[in-house]
Tab-separated table of C-alpha atoms in Angstrom:
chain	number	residue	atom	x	y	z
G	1	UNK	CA	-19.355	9.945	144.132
G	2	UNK	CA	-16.269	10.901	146.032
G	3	UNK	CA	-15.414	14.327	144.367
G	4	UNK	CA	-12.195	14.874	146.091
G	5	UNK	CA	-11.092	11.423	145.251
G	6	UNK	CA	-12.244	12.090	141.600
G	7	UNK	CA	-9.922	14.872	140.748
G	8	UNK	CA	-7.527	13.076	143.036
G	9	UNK	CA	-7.518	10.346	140.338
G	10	UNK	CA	-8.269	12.382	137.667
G	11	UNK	CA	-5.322	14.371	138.121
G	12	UNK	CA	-2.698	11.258	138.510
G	13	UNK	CA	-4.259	9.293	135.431
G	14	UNK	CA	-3.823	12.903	132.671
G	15	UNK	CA	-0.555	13.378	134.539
G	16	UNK	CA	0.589	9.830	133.952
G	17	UNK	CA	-1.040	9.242	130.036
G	18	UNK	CA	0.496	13.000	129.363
G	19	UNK	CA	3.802	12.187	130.482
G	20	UNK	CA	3.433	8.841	129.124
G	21	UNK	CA	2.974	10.254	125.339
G	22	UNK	CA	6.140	12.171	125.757
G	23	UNK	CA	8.284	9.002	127.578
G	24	UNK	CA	7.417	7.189	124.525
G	25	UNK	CA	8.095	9.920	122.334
G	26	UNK	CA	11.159	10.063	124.047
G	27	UNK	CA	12.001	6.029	123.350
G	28	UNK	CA	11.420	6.160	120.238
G	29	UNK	CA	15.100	8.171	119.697
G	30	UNK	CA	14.850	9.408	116.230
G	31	UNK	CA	12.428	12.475	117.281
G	32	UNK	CA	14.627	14.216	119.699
G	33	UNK	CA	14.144	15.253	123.499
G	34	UNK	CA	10.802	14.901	124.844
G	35	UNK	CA	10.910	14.420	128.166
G	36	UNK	CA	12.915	16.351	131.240
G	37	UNK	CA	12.939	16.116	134.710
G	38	UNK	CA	11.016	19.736	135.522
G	39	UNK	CA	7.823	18.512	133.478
G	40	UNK	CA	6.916	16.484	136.788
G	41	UNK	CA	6.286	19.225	138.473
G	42	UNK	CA	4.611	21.090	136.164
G	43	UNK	CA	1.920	18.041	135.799
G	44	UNK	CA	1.747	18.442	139.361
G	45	UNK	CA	0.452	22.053	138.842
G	46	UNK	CA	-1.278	21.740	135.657
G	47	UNK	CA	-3.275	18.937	136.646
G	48	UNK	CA	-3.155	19.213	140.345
G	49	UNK	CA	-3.643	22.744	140.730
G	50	UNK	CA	-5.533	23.539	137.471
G	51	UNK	CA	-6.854	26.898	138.787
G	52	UNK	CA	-3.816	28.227	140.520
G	53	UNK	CA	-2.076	31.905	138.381
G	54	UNK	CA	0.741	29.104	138.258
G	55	UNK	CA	-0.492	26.887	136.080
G	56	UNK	CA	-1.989	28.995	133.117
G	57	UNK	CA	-1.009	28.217	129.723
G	58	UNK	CA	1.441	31.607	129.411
G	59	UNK	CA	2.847	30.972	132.867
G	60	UNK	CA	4.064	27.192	131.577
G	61	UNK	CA	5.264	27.527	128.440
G	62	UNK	CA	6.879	31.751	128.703
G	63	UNK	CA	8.066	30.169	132.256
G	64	UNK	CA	9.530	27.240	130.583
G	65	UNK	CA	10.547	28.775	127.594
G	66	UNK	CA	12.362	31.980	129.026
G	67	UNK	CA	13.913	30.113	131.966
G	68	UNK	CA	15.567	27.596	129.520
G	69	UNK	CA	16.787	30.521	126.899
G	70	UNK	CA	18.418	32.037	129.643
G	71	UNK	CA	20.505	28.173	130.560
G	72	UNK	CA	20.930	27.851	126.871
G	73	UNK	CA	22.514	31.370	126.227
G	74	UNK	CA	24.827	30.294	129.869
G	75	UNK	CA	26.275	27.334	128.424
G	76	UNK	CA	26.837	28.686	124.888
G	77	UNK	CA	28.620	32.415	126.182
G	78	UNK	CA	29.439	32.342	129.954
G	79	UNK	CA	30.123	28.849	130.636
G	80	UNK	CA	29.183	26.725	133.642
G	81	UNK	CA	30.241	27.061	137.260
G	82	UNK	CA	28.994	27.375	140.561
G	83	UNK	CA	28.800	30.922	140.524
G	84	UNK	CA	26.750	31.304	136.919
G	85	UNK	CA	24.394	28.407	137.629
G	86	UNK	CA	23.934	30.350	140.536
G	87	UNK	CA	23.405	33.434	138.219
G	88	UNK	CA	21.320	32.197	135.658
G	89	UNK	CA	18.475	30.556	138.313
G	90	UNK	CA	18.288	33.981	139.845
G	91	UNK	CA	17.795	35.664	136.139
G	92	UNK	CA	15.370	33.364	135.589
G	93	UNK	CA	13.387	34.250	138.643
G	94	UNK	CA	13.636	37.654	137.721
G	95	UNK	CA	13.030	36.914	133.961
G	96	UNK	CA	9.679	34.814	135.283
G	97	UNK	CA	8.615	37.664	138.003
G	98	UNK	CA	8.825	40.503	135.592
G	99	UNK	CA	7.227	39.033	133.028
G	100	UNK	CA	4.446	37.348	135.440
G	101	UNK	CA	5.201	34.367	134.079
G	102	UNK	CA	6.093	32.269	137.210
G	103	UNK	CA	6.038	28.796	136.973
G	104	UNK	CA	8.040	26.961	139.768
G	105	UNK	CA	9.069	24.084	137.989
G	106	UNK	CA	10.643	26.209	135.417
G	107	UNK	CA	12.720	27.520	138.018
G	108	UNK	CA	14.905	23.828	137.265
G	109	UNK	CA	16.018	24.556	133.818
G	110	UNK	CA	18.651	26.484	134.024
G	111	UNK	CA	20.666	24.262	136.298
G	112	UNK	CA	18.920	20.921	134.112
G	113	UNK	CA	20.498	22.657	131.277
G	114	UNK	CA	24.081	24.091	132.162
G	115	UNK	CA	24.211	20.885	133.969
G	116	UNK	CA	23.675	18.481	131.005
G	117	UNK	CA	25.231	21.603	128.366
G	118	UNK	CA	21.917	21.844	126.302
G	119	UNK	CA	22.189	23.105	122.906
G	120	UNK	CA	19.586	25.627	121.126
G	121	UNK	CA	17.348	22.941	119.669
G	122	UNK	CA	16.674	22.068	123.508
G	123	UNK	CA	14.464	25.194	123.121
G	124	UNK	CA	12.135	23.716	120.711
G	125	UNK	CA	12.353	20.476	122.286
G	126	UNK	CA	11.706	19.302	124.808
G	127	UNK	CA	10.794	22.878	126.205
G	128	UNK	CA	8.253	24.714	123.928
G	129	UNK	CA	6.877	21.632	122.399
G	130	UNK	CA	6.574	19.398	125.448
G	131	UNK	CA	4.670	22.734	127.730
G	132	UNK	CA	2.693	22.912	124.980
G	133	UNK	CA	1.160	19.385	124.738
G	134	UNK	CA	0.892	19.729	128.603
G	135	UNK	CA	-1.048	22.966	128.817
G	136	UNK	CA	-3.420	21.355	125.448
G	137	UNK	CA	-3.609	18.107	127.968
G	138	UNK	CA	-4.011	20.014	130.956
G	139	UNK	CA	-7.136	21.631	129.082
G	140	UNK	CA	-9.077	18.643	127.631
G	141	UNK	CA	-8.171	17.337	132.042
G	142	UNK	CA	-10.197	20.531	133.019
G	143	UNK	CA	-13.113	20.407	130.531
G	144	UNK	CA	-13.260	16.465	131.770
G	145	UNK	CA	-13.762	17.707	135.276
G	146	UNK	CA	-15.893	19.986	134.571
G	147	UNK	CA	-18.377	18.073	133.259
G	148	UNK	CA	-17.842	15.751	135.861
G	149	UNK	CA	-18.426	18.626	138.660
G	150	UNK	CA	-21.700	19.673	136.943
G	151	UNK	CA	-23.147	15.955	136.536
G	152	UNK	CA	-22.268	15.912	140.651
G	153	UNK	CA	-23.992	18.893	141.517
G	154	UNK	CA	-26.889	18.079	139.346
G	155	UNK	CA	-27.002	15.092	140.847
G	156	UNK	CA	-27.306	16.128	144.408
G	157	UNK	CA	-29.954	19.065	143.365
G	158	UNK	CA	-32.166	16.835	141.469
C-alpha cells in the first residue's frame, strides 16, 4: 500500500463527505447557515495537516469563533469600510496570536462577515457549530488513519 497516497485520499474523501454534510445542511434552508467560504481551508488543515499546532480542536473553533465575534461586533457598532475591515483582520490576528489560537483560515471572517453584514446568530452558525462538526470529523479522519498506519507497519514487520 501506497501510504502517502492513502492519506492523500483519505484526506480529500473526510474533507469532501464533511463539507458535504454541511452543503446539504445548508440546502435544506430552514436550518440556517452551514456552510462559508473559510471552512475550505480549514478542511485543508484539519484533514491535510492533522498534526500541525494549527489544526487542534481549540485553535479551529476559539480561531473561528473569536475572529468572527470580532466581524460581528464591526458590522453591528463601527460599520464597514476599507479602513475597519482593515482593522478588524488585524484584531483578529492579534485576538488569535494572544490567545494561541491561530488558525489561518479564520483569518477570512472578518472581511466574509463585514462583507456580507452578518448578524449575531452567524456566531452559532455557521461558525461554532460548523468548526465543531469539523474538528469531531477531523477526529474519527485521524483515528481512521491511524489504524491504517499501524496495519502498514505491521504489515511490513511481520
Amino acid at each position: 500500500m501506497n501510504y502517502p497516497f492513502y492519506k492523500a485520499l483519505s484526506a480529500g474523501v473526510f474533507s469532501a463527505m464533511t463539507l458535504l454534510v454541511l452543503a446539504y445542511l445548508e440546502s435544506l434552508g430552514n436550518y440556517g447557515i452551514w456552510l462559508m467560504a473559510p471552512f475550505g481551508a480549514t478542511a485543508v488543515l484539519v484533514f491535510g495537516v492533522p498534526h500541525s499546532p494549527l489544526a487542534k480542536a481549540k485553535n479551529v473553533i476559539i480561531g473561528h469563533f473569536l475572529t468572527a465575534l470580532i466581524g460581528v461586533v464591526f458590522v453591528n457598532f463601527v460599520g464597514v469600510e476599507p479602513i475597519s475591515i482593515a482593522v478588524a483582520t488585524g484584531l483578529a490576528i492579534t485576538a488569535m496570536m494572544l490567545t494561541d489560537t491561530i488558525h489561518p483560515a479564520a483569518g477570512a471572517n472578518p472581511i466574509l462577515i463585514m462583507l456580507s453584514g452578518q448578524s449575531w446568530d452567524f456566531l452559532l452558525m455557521p461558525v461554532l457549530l460548523g468548526t465543531v462538526f469539523i474538528v469531531l470529523c477531523g477526529t474519527l479522519s485521524n483515528g481512521a488513519n491511524k489504524k491504517v498506519a499501524q496495519y502498514v507497519t505491521h504489515k511490513k514487520t511481520a
